[in-house]
PDB file of C-alpha atoms in Angstrom:
ATOM      1  CA  ASN A1409     122.054 112.479  99.881  1.00  0.00           C
ATOM      2  CA  MET A1410     121.553 109.417  97.841  1.00  0.00           C
ATOM      3  CA  SER A1411     118.458 109.739  97.048  1.00  0.00           C
ATOM      4  CA  TYR A1412     117.234 109.216  93.140  1.00  0.00           C
ATOM      5  CA  ALA A1413     121.175 108.302  92.401  1.00  0.00           C
ATOM      6  CA  TYR A1414     120.397 105.314  90.202  1.00  0.00           C
ATOM      7  CA  ALA A1415     117.648 105.173  90.432  1.00  0.00           C
ATOM      8  CA  SER A1416     115.793 102.934  86.782  1.00  0.00           C
ATOM      9  CA  CYS A1417     119.795 102.998  86.063  1.00  0.00           C
ATOM     10  CA  TRP A1418     119.400  99.141  84.257  1.00  0.00           C
ATOM     11  CA  ASN A1419     122.011  98.442  82.368  1.00  0.00           C
ATOM     12  CA  LEU A1420     124.171  99.199  86.621  1.00  0.00           C
ATOM     13  CA  THR A1421     125.767  96.079  87.582  1.00  0.00           C
ATOM     14  CA  GLY A1422     128.446  94.818  90.053  1.00  0.00           C
ATOM     15  CA  TYR A1423     127.471  96.223  93.310  1.00  0.00           C
ATOM     16  CA  PRO A1424     125.995  99.168  95.666  1.00  0.00           C
ATOM     17  CA  ILE A1425     128.307 101.603  97.903  1.00  0.00           C
ATOM     18  CA  CYS A1426     127.126 103.747 100.101  1.00  0.00           C
ATOM     19  CA  GLY A1427     129.453 106.606 102.532  1.00  0.00           C
ATOM     20  CA  ASN A1428     130.134 106.452 105.357  1.00  0.00           C
ATOM     21  CA  ASN A1429     128.394 109.978 105.178  1.00  0.00           C
ATOM     22  CA  VAL A1430     125.570 109.674 103.416  1.00  0.00           C
ATOM     23  CA  THR A1431     122.190 110.156 105.221  1.00  0.00           C
ATOM     24  CA  ASN A1432     119.305 109.967 102.719  1.00  0.00           C
ATOM     25  CA  MET A1433     119.215 107.174 100.675  1.00  0.00           C
ATOM     26  CA  ALA A1434     115.676 107.110  98.731  1.00  0.00           C
ATOM     27  CA  SER A1435     115.810 105.132  95.816  1.00  0.00           C
ATOM     28  CA  ALA A1436     118.731 105.343  94.984  1.00  0.00           C
ATOM     29  CA  TYR A1437     119.123 101.969  93.416  1.00  0.00           C
ATOM     30  CA  ALA A1438     115.325 101.606  93.024  1.00  0.00           C
ATOM     31  CA  GLY A1439     114.792  99.603  89.410  1.00  0.00           C
ATOM     32  CA  CYS A1440     117.773  98.737  89.016  1.00  0.00           C
ATOM     33  CA  SER A1441     117.795  94.835  88.206  1.00  0.00           C
ATOM     34  CA  ASN A1442     121.201  93.834  86.806  1.00  0.00           C
ATOM     35  CA  LEU A1443     123.213  95.239  90.006  1.00  0.00           C
ATOM     36  CA  THR A1444     124.112  91.940  91.635  1.00  0.00           C
ATOM     37  CA  GLY A1445     126.446  91.468  94.837  1.00  0.00           C
ATOM     38  CA  PHE A1446     125.227  92.412  99.033  1.00  0.00           C
ATOM     39  CA  PRO A1447     122.191  95.397  99.621  1.00  0.00           C
ATOM     40  CA  VAL A1448     125.008  98.332 101.826  1.00  0.00           C
ATOM     41  CA  CYS A1449     123.152 100.690 104.504  1.00  0.00           C
ATOM     42  CA  GLY A1450     126.170 103.309 105.968  1.00  0.00           C
ATOM     43  CA  GLU A1451     125.973 104.209 109.941  1.00  0.00           C
ATOM     44  CA  LYS A1452     124.484 107.771 109.276  1.00  0.00           C
ATOM     45  CA  VAL A1453     121.437 106.256 106.630  1.00  0.00           C
ATOM     46  CA  THR A1454     118.230 107.511 108.715  1.00  0.00           C
ATOM     47  CA  ASN A1455     115.973 107.340 104.911  1.00  0.00           C
ATOM     48  CA  MET A1456     116.278 103.883 102.630  1.00  0.00           C
ATOM     49  CA  ALA A1457     112.482 104.240 101.667  1.00  0.00           C
ATOM     50  CA  SER A1458     112.426 102.059  98.466  1.00  0.00           C
ATOM     51  CA  ALA A1459     116.749 102.343  98.452  1.00  0.00           C
ATOM     52  CA  TYR A1460     116.459  98.680  96.791  1.00  0.00           C
ATOM     53  CA  ALA A1461     112.704  97.863  95.951  1.00  0.00           C
ATOM     54  CA  SER A1462     113.460  96.177  92.378  1.00  0.00           C
ATOM     55  CA  CYS A1463     116.669  95.285  92.246  1.00  0.00           C
ATOM     56  CA  TYR A1464     115.613  91.499  91.429  1.00  0.00           C
ATOM     57  CA  LYS A1465     119.078  89.795  91.089  1.00  0.00           C
ATOM     58  CA  LEU A1466     120.540  91.376  94.870  1.00  0.00           C
ATOM     59  CA  THR A1467     121.395  88.080  96.671  1.00  0.00           C
ATOM     60  CA  GLY A1468     122.347  87.755 101.060  1.00  0.00           C
ATOM     61  CA  SER A1469     121.055  89.548 103.431  1.00  0.00           C
ATOM     62  CA  PRO A1470     118.961  92.314 103.930  1.00  0.00           C
ATOM     63  CA  VAL A1471     121.049  95.103 105.543  1.00  0.00           C
ATOM     64  CA  CYS A1472     118.584  98.599 107.757  1.00  0.00           C
ATOM     65  CA  GLY A1473     121.820 100.950 109.502  1.00  0.00           C
ATOM     66  CA  ASN A1474     120.702 101.773 113.799  1.00  0.00           C
ATOM     67  CA  ASN A1475     119.616 105.133 112.399  1.00  0.00           C
ATOM     68  CA  VAL A1476     117.520 104.240 109.841  1.00  0.00           C
ATOM     69  CA  THR A1477     113.564 105.642 110.153  1.00  0.00           C
ATOM     70  CA  ASN A1478     112.047 104.689 107.595  1.00  0.00           C
ATOM     71  CA  MET A1479     112.249 101.135 105.385  1.00  0.00           C
ATOM     72  CA  SER A1480     109.067 101.533 102.981  1.00  0.00           C
ATOM     73  CA  GLU A1481     110.005 100.116 100.506  1.00  0.00           C
ATOM     74  CA  THR A1482     112.879  99.340 101.254  1.00  0.00           C
ATOM     75  CA  TYR A1483     113.892  95.499  99.205  1.00  0.00           C
ATOM     76  CA  TRP A1484     110.476  95.602  97.812  1.00  0.00           C
ATOM     77  CA  GLY A1485     110.296  92.697  95.687  1.00  0.00           C
ATOM     78  CA  CYS A1486     113.744  91.463  96.530  1.00  0.00           C
ATOM     79  CA  VAL A1487     113.514  87.467  94.777  1.00  0.00           C
ATOM     80  CA  ASN A1488     117.149  86.546  95.781  1.00  0.00           C
ATOM     81  CA  PHE A1489     118.234  87.376  98.358  1.00  0.00           C
ATOM     82  CA  THR A1490     117.855  84.254 100.509  1.00  0.00           C
ATOM     83  CA  GLY A1491     119.132  85.180 104.234  1.00  0.00           C
ATOM     84  CA  SER A1492     116.977  86.908 106.950  1.00  0.00           C
ATOM     85  CA  PRO A1493     114.942  89.926 107.444  1.00  0.00           C
ATOM     86  CA  ALA A1494     116.890  93.072 109.523  1.00  0.00           C
ATOM     87  CA  CYS A1495     115.845  95.980 110.890  1.00  0.00           C
ATOM     88  CA  GLY A1496     116.966  98.845 112.855  1.00  0.00           C
ATOM     89  CA  ASN A1497     116.406 100.157 116.438  1.00  0.00           C
ATOM     90  CA  ASN A1498     115.001 103.870 115.137  1.00  0.00           C
ATOM     91  CA  VAL A1499     112.204 101.818 112.870  1.00  0.00           C
ATOM     92  CA  ILE A1500     109.089 103.266 112.023  1.00  0.00           C
ATOM     93  CA  ASP A1501     107.823 102.618 109.169  1.00  0.00           C
ATOM     94  CA  MET A1502     108.307  99.184 107.789  1.00  0.00           C
ATOM     95  CA  SER A1503     105.090  98.966 105.208  1.00  0.00           C
ATOM     96  CA  TRP A1504     105.677  96.583 102.079  1.00  0.00           C
ATOM     97  CA  THR A1505     109.512  96.089 103.678  1.00  0.00           C
ATOM     98  CA  TYR A1506     109.847  92.541 101.605  1.00  0.00           C
ATOM     99  CA  TYR A1507     107.088  92.828 100.154  1.00  0.00           C
ATOM    100  CA  ASN A1508     107.520  89.529  97.380  1.00  0.00           C
ATOM    101  CA  CYS A1509     110.618  88.798  98.304  1.00  0.00           C
ATOM    102  CA  TYR A1510     109.958  84.622  99.157  1.00  0.00           C
ATOM    103  CA  ARG A1511     113.174  83.311  99.176  1.00  0.00           C
ATOM    104  CA  LEU A1512     113.794  85.082 102.309  1.00  0.00           C
ATOM    105  CA  THR A1513     113.958  83.022 105.055  1.00  0.00           C
ATOM    106  CA  GLY A1514     114.361  82.538 108.970  1.00  0.00           C
ATOM    107  CA  SER A1515     112.023  84.810 111.835  1.00  0.00           C
ATOM    108  CA  PRO A1516     110.048  87.953 110.535  1.00  0.00           C
ATOM    109  CA  VAL A1517     111.782  90.952 113.441  1.00  0.00           C
ATOM    110  CA  CYS A1518     110.202  93.832 114.393  1.00  0.00           C
ATOM    111  CA  GLY A1519     111.443  97.051 115.640  1.00  0.00           C
ATOM    112  CA  GLU A1520     110.145  98.540 118.628  1.00  0.00           C
ATOM    113  CA  LYS A1521     109.111 101.674 117.287  1.00  0.00           C
ATOM    114  CA  VAL A1522     107.367 100.818 114.540  1.00  0.00           C
ATOM    115  CA  THR A1523     104.322 101.666 113.507  1.00  0.00           C
ATOM    116  CA  ASN A1524     103.788 100.968 110.493  1.00  0.00           C
ATOM    117  CA  MET A1525     103.728  97.081 108.901  1.00  0.00           C
ATOM    118  CA  ALA A1526     101.736  96.729 106.277  1.00  0.00           C
ATOM    119  CA  ASN A1527     102.340  94.141 103.775  1.00  0.00           C
ATOM    120  CA  THR A1528     105.756  94.175 104.734  1.00  0.00           C
ATOM    121  CA  TYR A1529     106.366  90.519 104.976  1.00  0.00           C
ATOM    122  CA  SER A1530     103.005  89.153 102.078  1.00  0.00           C
ATOM    123  CA  GLY A1531     104.489  87.164 100.221  1.00  0.00           C
ATOM    124  CA  CYS A1532     107.258  86.173 102.317  1.00  0.00           C
ATOM    125  CA  PHE A1533     106.093  82.002 101.849  1.00  0.00           C
ATOM    126  CA  ASN A1534     110.124  80.587 102.985  1.00  0.00           C
ATOM    127  CA  LEU A1535     109.595  82.557 106.572  1.00  0.00           C
ATOM    128  CA  THR A1536     109.839  79.548 108.716  1.00  0.00           C
ATOM    129  CA  GLY A1537     109.447  81.453 112.517  1.00  0.00           C
ATOM    130  CA  SER A1538     106.895  82.649 114.496  1.00  0.00           C
ATOM    131  CA  PRO A1539     105.289  86.714 113.010  1.00  0.00           C
ATOM    132  CA  VAL A1540     106.463  88.719 115.231  1.00  0.00           C
ATOM    133  CA  CYS A1541     104.510  92.634 115.964  1.00  0.00           C
ATOM    134  CA  GLY A1542     106.119  95.333 117.984  1.00  0.00           C
ATOM    135  CA  ASP A1543     104.254  97.370 120.868  1.00  0.00           C
ATOM    136  CA  ASN A1544     103.843 100.289 119.065  1.00  0.00           C
ATOM    137  CA  VAL A1545     102.390  99.212 115.425  1.00  0.00           C
ATOM    138  CA  THR A1546      98.848 100.860 114.366  1.00  0.00           C
ATOM    139  CA  ASN A1547      99.172  99.362 110.723  1.00  0.00           C
ATOM    140  CA  MET A1548      99.308  95.462 110.087  1.00  0.00           C
ATOM    141  CA  ALA A1549      96.844  95.195 107.064  1.00  0.00           C
ATOM    142  CA  ASN A1550      98.557  92.023 105.430  1.00  0.00           C
ATOM    143  CA  THR A1551     101.932  91.708 106.754  1.00  0.00           C
ATOM    144  CA  TYR A1552     102.124  88.403 106.567  1.00  0.00           C
ATOM    145  CA  SER A1553      99.829  87.422 104.093  1.00  0.00           C
ATOM    146  CA  ASP A1554     100.300  84.654 102.046  1.00  0.00           C
ATOM    147  CA  CYS A1555     103.427  83.355 104.691  1.00  0.00           C
ATOM    148  CA  PHE A1556     102.910  79.891 104.961  1.00  0.00           C
ATOM    149  CA  ASN A1557     105.446  78.042 106.387  1.00  0.00           C
ATOM    150  CA  LEU A1558     104.823  79.654 109.385  1.00  0.00           C
ATOM    151  CA  PHE A1559     104.107  78.370 112.271  1.00  0.00           C
ATOM    152  CA  GLY A1560     102.955  79.841 116.460  1.00  0.00           C
ATOM    153  CA  ALA A1561     100.396  81.797 117.520  1.00  0.00           C
ATOM    154  CA  PRO A1562      99.522  84.777 115.688  1.00  0.00           C
ATOM    155  CA  VAL A1563      99.282  87.955 116.674  1.00  0.00           C
ATOM    156  CA  CYS A1564      98.695  91.948 117.285  1.00  0.00           C
ATOM    157  CA  GLY A1565     100.316  94.988 119.230  1.00  0.00           C
ATOM    158  CA  ASN A1566      97.611  96.937 122.146  1.00  0.00           C
ATOM    159  CA  GLU A1567      97.406  99.780 118.750  1.00  0.00           C
ATOM    160  CA  VAL A1568      96.653  97.714 115.890  1.00  0.00           C
ATOM    161  CA  ILE A1569      93.825  99.096 114.394  1.00  0.00           C
ATOM    162  CA  ASN A1570      94.251  97.626 110.903  1.00  0.00           C
ATOM    163  CA  MET A1571      94.659  93.846 110.806  1.00  0.00           C
ATOM    164  CA  TYR A1572      93.045  93.118 107.026  1.00  0.00           C
ATOM    165  CA  ASN A1573      93.958  90.528 105.197  1.00  0.00           C
ATOM    166  CA  THR A1574      96.893  89.711 108.126  1.00  0.00           C
ATOM    167  CA  TYR A1575      96.645  86.684 108.354  1.00  0.00           C
ATOM    168  CA  HIS A1576      95.567  85.326 104.464  1.00  0.00           C
ATOM    169  CA  ASN A1577      97.081  81.488 104.352  1.00  0.00           C
ATOM    170  CA  CYS A1578      98.981  81.401 106.806  1.00  0.00           C
ATOM    171  CA  TYR A1579      96.932  77.829 107.371  1.00  0.00           C
ATOM    172  CA  ARG A1580     100.292  76.662 109.881  1.00  0.00           C
ATOM    173  CA  LEU A1581      99.493  79.712 113.046  1.00  0.00           C
ATOM    174  CA  ALA A1582      97.584  77.823 115.621  1.00  0.00           C
ATOM    175  CA  GLY A1583      94.147  78.709 116.163  1.00  0.00           C
ATOM    176  CA  HIS A1584      94.241  79.187 111.170  1.00  0.00           C
ATOM    177  CA  PRO A1585      91.044  76.885 110.889  1.00  0.00           C
ATOM    178  CA  ALA A1586      91.552  74.403 108.004  1.00  0.00           C
TER     179      ALA A1586
END
């Protein structure tokens, strides 16, 4: 259990670590604004909620293990990521996962079990692929807000009940009013 292990250790530097037997990384490095290097996720991790939230100096690409079910706010505000988003096969909650990670590139992703995508990519204006929505998603509020470099057609899964502000400022999407 690494939950809150180093949370709010603002002066912590170096690379994050995660042991092979860790299952819970909730808020493990949240608020470690001077942590550098690449994020890590052990094979057995199921909970990554807020694991790296506000780790402004982390670089590279996000990671997500195949056993992770909770990615809520995992990389919230990680503004120096330059790679593509990641989502494991078992993720259910992706809410706020990449909020304001504006240097992320590539295409959005969504696992097949995801139900909550609220604010997932909000503010990720360097994403250039097409929007995605899994078959089980019910909440897409603000999902792609201000992702103005996305292209293609807007998507909405059959189970979605909340699309508040989903495509706000996504003016390159097909059918968006000029």
